[in-house]
Coordinates of C-alpha atoms in Angstrom, one line a residue:
Chain A
X246 CA 35.0 -9.3 -10.3
X247 CA 35.3 -5.7 -10.6
X248 CA 33.6 -5.8 -14.2
X249 CA 30.7 -7.1 -12.3
X250 CA 30.4 -4.4 -10.0
X251 CA 30.5 -1.9 -12.7
X252 CA 28.2 -3.8 -14.4
X253 CA 25.6 -3.9 -12.2
X254 CA 26.7 -0.1 -11.6
X255 CA 26.2 1.1 -15.1
X256 CA 22.6 -0.9 -15.4
X257 CA 21.6 0.8 -12.3
X258 CA 22.3 3.9 -13.7
X259 CA 20.4 3.0 -16.6
X260 CA 17.3 1.6 -15.2
X261 CA 17.6 5.0 -13.3
X262 CA 18.1 7.1 -16.7
X263 CA 15.2 5.2 -18.4
X264 CA 12.9 5.5 -15.6
X265 CA 13.2 8.9 -14.5
X266 CA 10.5 10.4 -17.1
X267 CA 8.2 8.2 -15.0
X268 CA 9.1 8.9 -11.8
X269 CA 8.7 12.5 -12.9
X270 CA 5.1 11.5 -13.5
X271 CA 5.1 10.7 -9.9
X272 CA 5.3 14.6 -8.5
X273 CA 3.6 17.8 -8.9
X274 CA 4.4 20.8 -11.7
X275 CA 7.5 22.7 -10.6
X276 CA 8.7 20.5 -8.5
X277 CA 6.0 21.3 -5.8
X278 CA 6.4 19.3 -2.1
X279 CA 2.6 18.6 -1.6
X280 CA 0.5 21.6 -2.9
X281 CA 1.0 24.2 -5.4
X282 CA 0.0 27.7 -4.0
X283 CA -1.3 30.7 -6.1
X284 CA 2.3 32.7 -6.0
X285 CA 4.1 29.6 -7.2
X286 CA 2.0 29.4 -10.3
X287 CA 1.8 33.4 -10.8
X288 CA 5.4 33.5 -10.7
X289 CA 5.5 30.5 -13.1
X290 CA 3.1 31.8 -15.5
X291 CA 4.2 35.5 -15.6
X292 CA 7.9 34.4 -15.8
X293 CA 7.1 32.3 -18.8
X294 CA 4.6 35.0 -20.3
X295 CA 7.7 37.3 -20.3
X296 CA 10.4 35.2 -21.4
X297 CA 12.4 35.5 -18.2
X298 CA 12.4 31.7 -17.2
X299 CA 13.0 28.5 -18.4
X300 CA 9.9 27.2 -18.0
X301 CA 7.9 25.2 -20.8
X302 CA 4.2 25.8 -22.0
X303 CA 3.1 22.6 -20.9
X304 CA 5.2 22.9 -17.2
X305 CA 3.0 26.0 -16.5
X306 CA -0.2 24.9 -18.0
X307 CA 0.4 21.7 -15.9
X308 CA 0.8 23.8 -12.6
X309 CA -2.3 26.1 -13.8
X310 CA -4.4 23.2 -14.0
X311 CA -3.3 21.5 -11.0
X312 CA -3.7 24.8 -9.0
X313 CA -7.1 25.7 -11.0
X314 CA -8.9 22.5 -11.3
X315 CA -7.3 20.1 -8.4
X316 CA -6.8 23.3 -5.8
X317 CA -3.2 23.3 -5.8
X318 CA -3.0 19.3 -4.8
X319 CA -2.8 15.9 -6.7
X320 CA -6.2 14.1 -7.5
X321 CA -7.1 10.6 -6.0
X322 CA -9.9 9.1 -7.5
X323 CA -11.8 5.8 -6.9
X324 CA -12.9 3.2 -9.4
X325 CA -16.1 1.6 -9.3
X326 CA -13.9 -1.9 -7.9
X327 CA -13.0 0.8 -5.3
X328 CA -9.6 1.0 -6.2
X329 CA -7.4 4.2 -5.5
X330 CA -5.2 6.1 -7.4
X331 CA -3.8 9.6 -7.5
X332 CA -2.6 12.1 -10.5
X333 CA -0.3 14.4 -10.1
X334 CA -0.6 15.8 -13.8
X335 CA -3.0 16.5 -15.9
X336 CA -4.8 13.8 -17.8
X337 CA -4.2 14.4 -21.3
X338 CA -3.6 10.7 -22.7
X339 CA -6.2 8.3 -22.3
X340 CA -6.4 4.5 -23.4
X341 CA -10.3 2.8 -23.1
X342 CA -10.8 -0.9 -23.4
X343 CA -14.1 -0.5 -24.2
X344 CA -16.9 1.4 -26.1
X345 CA -19.1 2.5 -22.6
X346 CA -15.7 4.1 -21.2
X347 CA -15.0 5.9 -24.4
X348 CA -18.4 7.2 -25.4
X349 CA -18.1 9.4 -22.1
X350 CA -14.8 10.4 -22.7
X351 CA -16.5 12.0 -25.9
X352 CA -19.7 13.1 -23.9
X353 CA -17.2 14.9 -21.6
X354 CA -15.8 16.8 -24.8
X355 CA -12.1 14.8 -23.8
X356 CA -12.5 12.5 -27.0
X357 CA -9.6 14.7 -28.5
X358 CA -7.9 12.6 -25.4
X359 CA -8.0 9.7 -27.1
X360 CA -4.8 8.1 -27.6
X361 CA -5.5 4.5 -28.1
X362 CA -9.0 2.7 -27.8
X363 CA -10.3 -0.9 -28.4
X364 CA -11.7 -2.7 -31.9
X365 CA -15.8 -2.1 -31.1
X366 CA -14.7 1.8 -30.2
X367 CA -12.8 2.5 -32.7
X368 CA -13.6 0.0 -35.4
X369 CA -17.4 -1.4 -35.1
X370 CA -20.7 0.5 -34.4
X371 CA -20.8 1.1 -30.9
X372 CA -20.1 4.6 -30.3
X373 CA -20.9 5.6 -33.8
X374 CA -23.3 4.1 -36.5
X375 CA -22.3 1.4 -38.4
X376 CA -23.7 -1.7 -40.6
X377 CA -22.3 -4.8 -39.7
X378 CA -21.1 -4.9 -42.9
X379 CA -18.4 -2.1 -41.8
X380 CA -20.5 0.2 -43.8
X381 CA -20.1 4.0 -41.9
X382 CA -23.1 6.1 -41.3
X383 CA -23.3 9.7 -39.9
X384 CA -19.5 10.7 -40.9
X385 CA -19.8 13.4 -38.8
X386 CA -20.2 10.9 -35.5
X387 CA -17.0 9.2 -36.8
X388 CA -14.8 12.5 -37.5
X389 CA -15.8 14.7 -35.0
X390 CA -15.5 12.2 -31.7
X391 CA -11.6 12.7 -31.8
X392 CA -9.4 14.2 -33.4
X393 CA -8.1 13.3 -36.6
X394 CA -11.6 10.7 -36.6
X395 CA -12.6 8.1 -34.3
X396 CA -11.7 4.9 -36.8
X397 CA -8.3 6.2 -36.7
X398 CA -7.7 6.0 -33.2
X399 CA -5.1 3.3 -32.5
X400 CA -6.4 -0.3 -31.5
X401 CA -4.6 -1.0 -28.6
X402 CA -7.0 -4.5 -27.7
X403 CA -9.9 -6.3 -29.0
X404 CA -12.8 -8.9 -27.3
X405 CA -9.5 -11.4 -26.5
X406 CA -6.1 -9.8 -26.1
X407 CA -4.5 -6.3 -25.6
X408 CA -1.3 -5.4 -26.8
X409 CA 0.1 -4.2 -23.9
X410 CA 3.5 -3.0 -26.0
X411 CA 1.6 -1.1 -28.2
X412 CA -0.4 0.8 -25.1
X413 CA 3.2 1.3 -23.2
X414 CA 4.3 3.0 -26.7
X415 CA 1.1 5.3 -26.4
X416 CA 2.1 6.7 -23.3
X417 CA -1.1 6.8 -21.5
X418 CA -2.0 8.8 -18.6
X419 CA -4.6 6.8 -17.9
X420 CA -6.5 3.5 -19.0
X421 CA -10.4 3.1 -18.5
X422 CA -10.8 -0.6 -17.8
X423 CA -14.7 -2.0 -18.6
X424 CA -15.7 -3.1 -15.4
X425 CA -16.3 -7.0 -16.7
X426 CA -12.4 -7.0 -17.2
X427 CA -11.6 -5.6 -13.8
X428 CA -9.8 -8.9 -12.7
X429 CA -6.7 -8.1 -15.6
X430 CA -6.9 -4.0 -14.1
X431 CA -4.2 -5.2 -11.8
X432 CA -2.0 -7.0 -14.6
X433 CA -2.3 -4.0 -17.0
X434 CA -1.0 -1.6 -14.2
X435 CA 1.8 -3.6 -13.8
X436 CA 2.5 -4.5 -17.6
X437 CA 1.8 -0.3 -18.7
X438 CA 2.9 1.1 -16.0
X439 CA 0.3 3.8 -15.7
X440 CA -3.1 3.9 -13.4
X441 CA -5.9 1.8 -14.6
X442 CA -9.6 2.9 -13.6
X443 CA -12.4 0.6 -13.6
X444 CA -16.1 1.7 -14.4
X445 CA -19.1 -0.1 -16.4
X446 CA -22.9 0.0 -16.3
X447 CA -25.3 -2.3 -16.4
X448 CA -28.6 -2.6 -16.9
X449 CA -29.7 -0.8 -13.7
X450 CA -30.7 2.8 -14.2
X451 CA -28.9 3.7 -10.7
X452 CA -25.3 1.9 -11.8
X453 CA -25.7 3.9 -15.3
X454 CA -25.3 7.5 -13.4
X455 CA -22.8 5.5 -11.0
X456 CA -20.6 5.1 -13.9
X457 CA -21.5 8.9 -15.2
X458 CA -20.5 10.3 -12.2
X459 CA -17.5 8.0 -11.7
X460 CA -15.7 8.4 -15.4
X461 CA -17.0 12.3 -14.7
X462 CA -15.0 12.3 -11.4
X463 CA -11.8 10.7 -12.7
X464 CA -11.8 13.1 -15.6
X465 CA -12.5 16.3 -13.3
X466 CA -15.3 16.8 -15.5
X467 CA -18.0 16.3 -12.6
X468 CA -20.2 19.5 -13.8
X469 CA -20.6 17.4 -17.2
X470 CA -20.8 14.2 -15.9
X471 CA -24.1 16.1 -13.4
X472 CA -25.4 17.4 -16.1
X473 CA -25.3 14.5 -18.2
X474 CA -27.0 13.1 -15.2
X475 CA -29.9 15.2 -15.0
X476 CA -30.4 14.9 -18.6
X477 CA -30.9 11.4 -18.3
X478 CA -33.1 11.8 -15.3
X479 CA -35.4 14.6 -17.4
X480 CA -36.1 12.0 -20.3
X481 CA -36.7 9.3 -17.4
X482 CA -39.1 11.6 -15.5
X483 CA -40.9 12.4 -18.9
X484 CA -42.1 8.4 -19.1
X485 CA -42.2 7.6 -15.3
X486 CA -44.3 10.5 -14.7
X487 CA -46.6 8.6 -16.7
X488 CA -46.4 5.0 -16.1
X489 CA -46.0 5.7 -12.7
X490 CA -49.6 6.4 -12.0
X491 CA -50.6 3.3 -14.1
X492 CA -51.7 0.7 -11.2
X493 CA -50.2 -2.6 -11.3
X494 CA -52.9 -4.7 -12.8
X495 CA -52.7 -2.8 -15.7
X496 CA -48.9 -3.0 -17.0
X497 CA -48.2 -5.4 -19.2
X498 CA -46.1 -8.4 -18.7
X499 CA -42.9 -8.5 -20.7
X500 CA -40.6 -11.3 -22.1
X501 CA -37.1 -9.1 -23.1
X502 CA -34.8 -11.7 -25.8
X503 CA -32.0 -9.3 -26.0
X504 CA -30.0 -11.8 -27.9
X505 CA -32.6 -12.2 -30.5
X506 CA -33.9 -15.5 -32.2
X507 CA -30.9 -15.7 -34.8
X508 CA -30.6 -19.7 -34.3
X509 CA -34.0 -20.5 -32.8
X510 CA -34.8 -21.0 -29.4
X511 CA -31.1 -21.8 -28.5
X512 CA -27.4 -21.6 -29.8
X513 CA -25.2 -23.7 -28.3
X514 CA -22.3 -22.5 -29.7
X515 CA -23.0 -18.7 -28.3
X516 CA -25.1 -20.5 -25.3
X517 CA -27.8 -17.7 -25.7
X518 CA -30.6 -16.6 -28.1
X519 CA -33.9 -16.2 -27.2
X520 CA -34.2 -18.2 -24.4
X521 CA -31.6 -15.7 -23.0
X522 CA -33.0 -13.2 -20.8
X523 CA -32.4 -10.8 -17.9
X524 CA -33.8 -10.5 -14.7
X525 CA -32.9 -6.8 -14.4
X526 CA -33.4 -4.2 -17.6
X527 CA -35.0 -0.9 -15.6
X528 CA -35.5 0.2 -19.3
X529 CA -38.3 -1.9 -19.4
X530 CA -39.7 -2.0 -15.6
X531 CA -39.4 1.3 -15.3
X532 CA -41.5 2.6 -17.7
X533 CA -44.3 0.2 -17.0
X534 CA -43.3 -3.4 -18.4
X535 CA -43.7 -6.0 -15.8
X536 CA -40.7 -8.2 -16.3
X537 CA -41.5 -11.7 -16.3
X538 CA -38.0 -12.7 -15.7
X539 CA -37.6 -10.7 -12.6
X540 CA -37.3 -13.6 -10.2
X541 CA -35.0 -15.4 -11.6
X542 CA -31.9 -15.6 -9.9
X543 CA -28.8 -14.3 -12.1
X544 CA -28.7 -11.4 -13.9
X545 CA -28.1 -12.9 -17.6
X546 CA -29.8 -16.3 -17.6
X547 CA -31.0 -19.0 -19.9
X548 CA -34.8 -20.0 -19.5
X549 CA -36.5 -22.8 -20.8
X550 CA -39.1 -22.3 -23.7
X551 CA -41.4 -24.1 -21.7
X552 CA -41.0 -21.6 -18.6
X553 CA -41.9 -18.5 -21.5
X554 CA -44.9 -20.2 -22.1
X555 CA -45.8 -21.0 -18.7
X556 CA -45.0 -17.0 -18.1
X557 CA -47.6 -16.3 -20.9
X558 CA -46.0 -12.6 -21.5
X559 CA -48.5 -10.0 -23.1
X560 CA -45.5 -7.8 -25.0
X561 CA -42.2 -9.8 -26.3
X562 CA -39.0 -7.8 -26.8
X563 CA -36.2 -9.0 -29.0
X564 CA -33.1 -7.4 -29.7
X565 CA -29.9 -8.5 -31.7
X566 CA -27.1 -6.2 -33.2
X567 CA -28.4 -7.1 -36.7
X568 CA -32.4 -6.3 -36.1
X569 CA -32.8 -8.3 -39.4
X570 CA -31.1 -11.7 -37.7
X571 CA -33.8 -10.3 -34.7
X572 CA -36.3 -13.2 -35.5
X573 CA -39.6 -11.4 -34.6
X574 CA -41.4 -13.6 -37.5
X575 CA -39.4 -16.5 -36.6
X576 CA -41.2 -16.1 -32.9
X577 CA -44.4 -15.2 -34.4
X578 CA -44.4 -18.6 -36.6
X579 CA -43.0 -20.4 -33.8
X580 CA -46.1 -23.4 -33.6
X581 CA -44.7 -23.8 -29.6
X582 CA -45.5 -20.1 -28.8
X583 CA -48.8 -19.9 -30.4
X584 CA -50.3 -20.3 -26.9
X585 CA -48.7 -17.1 -25.8
X586 CA -50.6 -14.2 -25.6
X587 CA -48.2 -11.8 -27.0
X588 CA -47.8 -14.1 -30.0
X589 CA -51.2 -14.7 -30.5
X590 CA -51.9 -10.9 -30.4
X591 CA -49.1 -9.9 -32.5
X592 CA -47.5 -7.7 -30.0
X593 CA -44.1 -9.2 -30.5
X594 CA -41.0 -6.3 -31.4
X595 CA -37.9 -5.5 -31.7
X596 CA -36.5 -3.2 -30.3
X597 CA -32.9 -1.4 -30.0
X598 CA -30.3 -3.6 -29.4
X599 CA -28.8 -3.3 -25.5
X600 CA -25.1 -4.1 -25.6
X601 CA -22.2 -3.9 -27.6
X602 CA -19.1 -5.1 -25.5
X603 CA -20.6 -3.4 -22.6
X604 CA -24.0 -1.3 -22.1
X605 CA -24.3 1.6 -24.1
X606 CA -26.2 4.2 -21.4
X607 CA -27.4 6.0 -25.0
X608 CA -29.1 3.1 -26.9
X609 CA -30.7 1.9 -23.3
X610 CA -32.1 5.7 -22.7
X611 CA -33.6 5.3 -26.1
X612 CA -34.8 2.4 -25.6
X613 CA -36.8 3.5 -22.5
X614 CA -38.6 6.2 -24.3
X615 CA -39.3 3.4 -27.5
X616 CA -40.1 0.8 -25.4
X617 CA -43.1 3.0 -23.4
X618 CA -44.4 3.6 -26.9
X619 CA -44.7 0.1 -27.5
X620 CA -45.8 -1.0 -23.9
X621 CA -48.5 2.8 -24.5
X622 CA -49.0 3.4 -27.2
X623 CA -51.8 5.7 -26.7
X624 CA -50.7 7.4 -23.7
X625 CA -46.8 8.2 -25.2
X626 CA -48.1 8.8 -29.2
X627 CA -47.1 12.3 -29.0
X628 CA -43.5 11.8 -28.7
X629 CA -41.8 12.1 -31.6
X630 CA -38.7 9.2 -30.8
X631 CA -36.3 10.2 -34.0
X632 CA -36.3 14.1 -32.4
X633 CA -35.7 12.5 -28.6
X634 CA -33.1 9.6 -30.0
X635 CA -31.3 12.5 -32.1
X636 CA -31.6 15.0 -28.8
X637 CA -30.2 11.8 -27.2
X638 CA -27.5 11.1 -29.0
X639 CA -26.2 14.4 -29.1
X640 CA -26.2 14.7 -25.5
X641 CA -23.6 11.3 -25.5
X642 CA -21.4 12.3 -28.8
X643 CA -22.3 16.0 -29.7
X644 CA -23.1 15.3 -33.2
X645 CA -27.0 15.5 -34.8
X646 CA -28.5 12.9 -36.7
X647 CA -26.8 9.7 -35.2
X648 CA -30.7 8.1 -34.2
X649 CA -31.6 9.1 -37.8
X650 CA -28.7 7.2 -39.2
X651 CA -29.6 4.1 -36.9
X652 CA -32.6 4.1 -38.2
X653 CA -31.2 4.3 -42.3
X654 CA -29.9 1.0 -42.0
X655 CA -31.7 -0.5 -38.8
X656 CA -34.6 -0.3 -40.4
X657 CA -36.9 -0.9 -37.8
X658 CA -37.4 1.7 -36.2
X659 CA -39.0 3.2 -39.3
X660 CA -40.5 -0.2 -40.6
X661 CA -42.1 -1.1 -37.3
X662 CA -45.4 -0.3 -36.1
X663 CA -45.5 0.5 -32.6
Chain B
X283 CA -9.3 1.1 -54.6
X284 CA -11.6 2.7 -56.9
X285 CA -11.4 6.8 -56.6
X286 CA -14.7 6.8 -54.7
X287 CA -13.1 4.5 -51.7
X288 CA -9.9 7.0 -52.2
X289 CA -12.0 9.8 -51.3
X290 CA -13.5 8.3 -48.6
X291 CA -10.8 6.7 -46.9
X292 CA -7.9 8.8 -47.3
X293 CA -8.3 12.5 -48.5
X294 CA -11.6 13.1 -46.5
X295 CA -9.9 12.1 -43.4
X296 CA -6.6 13.8 -44.4
X297 CA -8.4 17.0 -45.3
X298 CA -10.5 17.0 -41.6
X299 CA -7.4 15.8 -40.0
X300 CA -5.4 19.1 -41.6
X301 CA -8.6 21.9 -41.0
X302 CA -8.7 20.3 -37.2
X303 CA -4.9 20.9 -36.6
X304 CA -5.0 24.3 -38.3
X305 CA -8.0 24.8 -35.9
X306 CA -7.0 23.5 -32.9
X307 CA -4.9 26.2 -31.5
X308 CA -7.7 28.9 -31.7
X309 CA -10.5 26.0 -30.0
X310 CA -9.5 27.0 -26.3
X311 CA -12.6 28.0 -24.8
X312 CA -11.1 31.4 -23.0
X313 CA -11.3 33.9 -24.8
X314 CA -9.7 37.4 -23.7
X315 CA -10.5 40.9 -24.6
X316 CA -9.1 44.0 -23.9
X317 CA -10.6 47.4 -23.1
X318 CA -8.5 50.9 -22.5
X319 CA -9.6 54.1 -21.0
X320 CA -7.1 57.1 -20.9
X321 CA -7.7 60.4 -19.3
X322 CA -5.3 62.9 -19.0
X323 CA -1.7 61.2 -19.5
X324 CA -2.6 58.1 -17.8
X325 CA -4.4 54.6 -20.0
X326 CA -6.1 51.8 -17.9
X327 CA -5.8 48.8 -19.4
X328 CA -8.4 46.1 -18.9
X329 CA -8.5 42.7 -19.9
X330 CA -11.9 40.1 -19.2
X331 CA -11.9 36.6 -20.1
X332 CA -15.2 35.7 -21.3
X333 CA -15.4 32.1 -20.1
X334 CA -17.3 29.5 -18.1
X335 CA -15.3 28.5 -14.7
X336 CA -12.8 26.6 -14.0
X337 CA -10.6 29.0 -16.5
X338 CA -7.1 30.3 -16.5
X339 CA -4.8 32.3 -18.9
X340 CA -1.6 33.5 -19.1
X341 CA -1.9 37.4 -20.8
X342 CA 1.5 39.1 -21.7
X343 CA 1.5 43.0 -23.0
X344 CA 3.9 44.5 -25.1
X345 CA 4.2 48.0 -24.5
X346 CA 5.2 51.0 -27.2
X347 CA 7.5 53.5 -26.5
X348 CA 6.4 56.5 -25.2
X349 CA 4.1 54.6 -22.6
X350 CA 5.8 54.0 -19.2
X351 CA 5.1 52.0 -16.2
X352 CA 5.1 53.4 -12.4
X353 CA 8.2 52.8 -10.4
X354 CA 6.1 51.5 -8.1
X355 CA 4.6 47.8 -9.2
X356 CA 1.6 49.0 -6.6
X357 CA 0.7 52.3 -9.0
X358 CA 0.6 49.8 -11.8
X359 CA -1.8 47.0 -11.2
X360 CA -3.1 46.2 -7.8
X361 CA -2.9 42.4 -9.2
X362 CA -1.4 39.9 -6.9
X363 CA -0.4 37.8 -10.1
X364 CA 1.8 40.4 -12.3
X365 CA 5.0 40.9 -13.1
X366 CA 6.5 43.9 -15.1
X367 CA 9.3 43.9 -17.0
X368 CA 10.4 47.5 -17.1
X369 CA 13.5 46.4 -19.3
X370 CA 11.5 45.3 -22.0
X371 CA 8.7 47.3 -21.5
X372 CA 6.5 44.5 -21.0
X373 CA 3.7 43.5 -18.1
X374 CA 2.4 39.8 -17.9
X375 CA -0.5 38.4 -15.6
X376 CA -1.9 35.0 -14.4
X377 CA -5.7 35.0 -13.8
X378 CA -7.2 31.7 -12.3
X379 CA -10.9 32.4 -12.6
X380 CA -10.5 35.9 -12.2
X381 CA -12.8 37.5 -14.9
X382 CA -10.4 40.5 -15.5
X383 CA -7.4 42.5 -14.1
X384 CA -6.3 46.2 -14.9
X385 CA -3.9 48.1 -15.0
X386 CA -2.3 51.6 -15.5
X387 CA 0.3 53.5 -17.6
X388 CA 1.4 57.1 -18.2
X389 CA 2.1 58.6 -21.6
X390 CA 0.4 59.8 -24.5
X391 CA -1.8 58.3 -27.2
X392 CA -5.2 56.2 -27.5
X393 CA -3.3 53.1 -25.4
X394 CA -3.8 51.2 -28.7
X395 CA -1.7 52.0 -30.9
X396 CA 1.5 49.8 -30.8
X397 CA 0.8 47.7 -28.1
X398 CA 1.1 44.0 -28.7
X399 CA -0.7 41.3 -26.2
X400 CA -0.5 37.8 -26.6
X401 CA -2.4 35.1 -24.2
X402 CA -2.6 31.6 -23.6
X403 CA -5.3 29.5 -22.0
X404 CA -3.5 27.4 -19.8
X405 CA -5.9 24.8 -19.3
X406 CA -6.4 23.7 -22.7
X407 CA -6.0 19.5 -23.0
X408 CA -3.8 18.0 -25.5
X409 CA -2.5 14.9 -25.9
X410 CA 0.5 16.9 -27.9
X411 CA 3.7 16.0 -25.1
X412 CA 5.6 19.0 -26.5
X413 CA 3.8 22.2 -26.6
X414 CA 4.8 25.5 -27.6
X415 CA 4.1 28.7 -28.3
X416 CA 2.4 27.8 -31.3
X417 CA -0.7 28.1 -28.7
X418 CA -0.5 31.5 -27.7
X419 CA -2.9 33.8 -29.7
X420 CA -2.2 37.6 -30.1
X421 CA -5.2 39.4 -29.2
X422 CA -7.4 40.2 -32.3
X423 CA -5.5 38.3 -34.3
X424 CA -4.1 34.3 -34.8
X425 CA -1.9 32.0 -32.9
X426 CA 1.7 33.0 -32.4
X427 CA 3.6 31.4 -35.0
X428 CA 6.6 33.4 -35.5
X429 CA 8.7 36.2 -34.3
X430 CA 8.4 34.9 -30.6
X431 CA 11.6 35.1 -29.4
X432 CA 11.4 32.2 -26.4
X433 CA 9.2 29.7 -28.5
X434 CA 9.9 26.8 -25.7
X435 CA 9.1 24.5 -29.1
X436 CA 12.4 23.9 -30.1
X437 CA 14.0 23.0 -27.3
X438 CA 10.8 20.3 -26.1
X439 CA 10.1 19.1 -29.2
X440 CA 13.0 16.1 -29.8
X441 CA 11.1 13.2 -30.5
X442 CA 13.2 10.1 -29.8
X443 CA 16.0 11.5 -27.8
X444 CA 14.8 9.0 -25.0
X445 CA 16.0 6.0 -27.0
X446 CA 18.9 7.8 -28.7
X447 CA 20.2 8.5 -25.3
X448 CA 19.7 5.2 -24.2
X449 CA 21.9 3.9 -26.7
X450 CA 24.3 5.8 -26.7
X451 CA 24.4 5.0 -23.3
X452 CA 25.2 1.8 -23.9
X453 CA 27.5 1.9 -26.4
X454 CA 29.6 4.3 -24.0
X455 CA 29.2 1.7 -21.1
X456 CA 30.6 -1.0 -23.8
X457 CA 33.5 1.1 -24.7
X458 CA 34.1 1.7 -21.2
X459 CA 34.5 -1.9 -20.0
X460 CA 36.3 -2.6 -23.0
X461 CA 38.5 0.3 -21.9
X462 CA 38.7 -1.0 -18.4
X463 CA 39.2 -4.8 -19.5
X464 CA 42.0 -3.6 -21.6
X465 CA 44.3 -1.3 -19.0
X466 CA 43.7 -4.5 -16.4
X467 CA 45.2 -6.8 -18.4

């Protein structure tokens, strides 16, 4: 009995010992209770610089950060799922689970803080250019997005599983979770023991900007987020200032097949193909395209071929992760579709794939301009899509030439006449 | 794996990583400048920070012999965020979104020769959990890597200590329990 008591006491002590660092992270630097004042930081920093105290650079830096960036108080944020969390120390070690959040980290200059990420951010083409055959393009992008190279960041998750033990070992301060996986966020908090911030976007332009602002707020990069949102607004305004003046009856109707026509009209295995569409795709509708599927109930919907024929769109847009599989020629040649105006007039076009384990806002902004040029070639002939694309990618990834690299292997941006 | 592949997958990333690590300490966003004006026997030293807000830096200056701080701290600098170590002829400042700070000394000379100024960007974020004085920057020079008496790197850079301590605790607990058992038996 005595031994059991001692054993429990020992285990309790050991538990407390192991948990001590985690508990410490739940408090402000310098042992402050509630708020760090200027005099506290000043004494700490000056004493540290003079070598007159035992404080470390980590401790005084954390204190200076909390005082300067967070006004001396803990940083409380709410994610896009309405979950609130509080940070007591600067966020310096980050894990992401999908490319949309990884991309924003890089856009805000925090790429070097990425200590773990998902397979599509670091091992696929979702952030930096790479062919479906894993051939890297624009090496500068891969090398400069994070310290040591984006493709050398440890992979902590895939499409199907999360390596929680690996995440724990990387000691993150925060995990950015995709909003389409938000149901696993609380489980992740429990298993990894750090705040999990749910954030993501879709094809609604306001949601794209909300995503930028939300992640910026979490990272205390509000200014950078505002600047990126303003940049997007400027690009959008460049198009809408023209298309907003076009009468509705002059706007073309458009059918968008974002999953291509790789297997034809419908791929039973993936549950989608040419007949998969969206009722909302702002990069198409905000620039003066009338979405024929706008009245469909779901955002992500499969429709019958007969319905597409009945809609009789003026233009058909197709995208696929590998443009070779998009099936533009298949659609143009399909006997069932020959009555459609878009097919008869040859107005079936490849556009940029709007997915990549998420909704890449950089690519969808490029699509906005690219689609505008397709729908209204005369009105936007002056726009150099390569220059615009490179500028957009530079705003997100800080590297010039990313669009040019995409063009080199996607081919359609160069070869397709629009 | 052919040579080209080795070059692409191993050597180039390694070189970039090394260059990145070398440059890392000097990549802080803040930049501190020092100006000095001498009138009669009084030198006024002004530190300016050229950076976008928010910024925060720590500065320490070691003053050579021949120069003296006034006895009253307020006569040395009007800054609220200053500490003077007269014993070691040093003065330190903390600046948070404050573009400049100045202090005065009495003595002879040009106010430059023999002075040593170091600063550190306090808002520079890094995943590194045991930063030391290698991030300090000598004004007009390179990051401080040596000749610093209060490097905190050695004291903190003890990777694996937690695990080691836990293992020792387990062993010690086991030995203690065995000892108690024997005693009780």
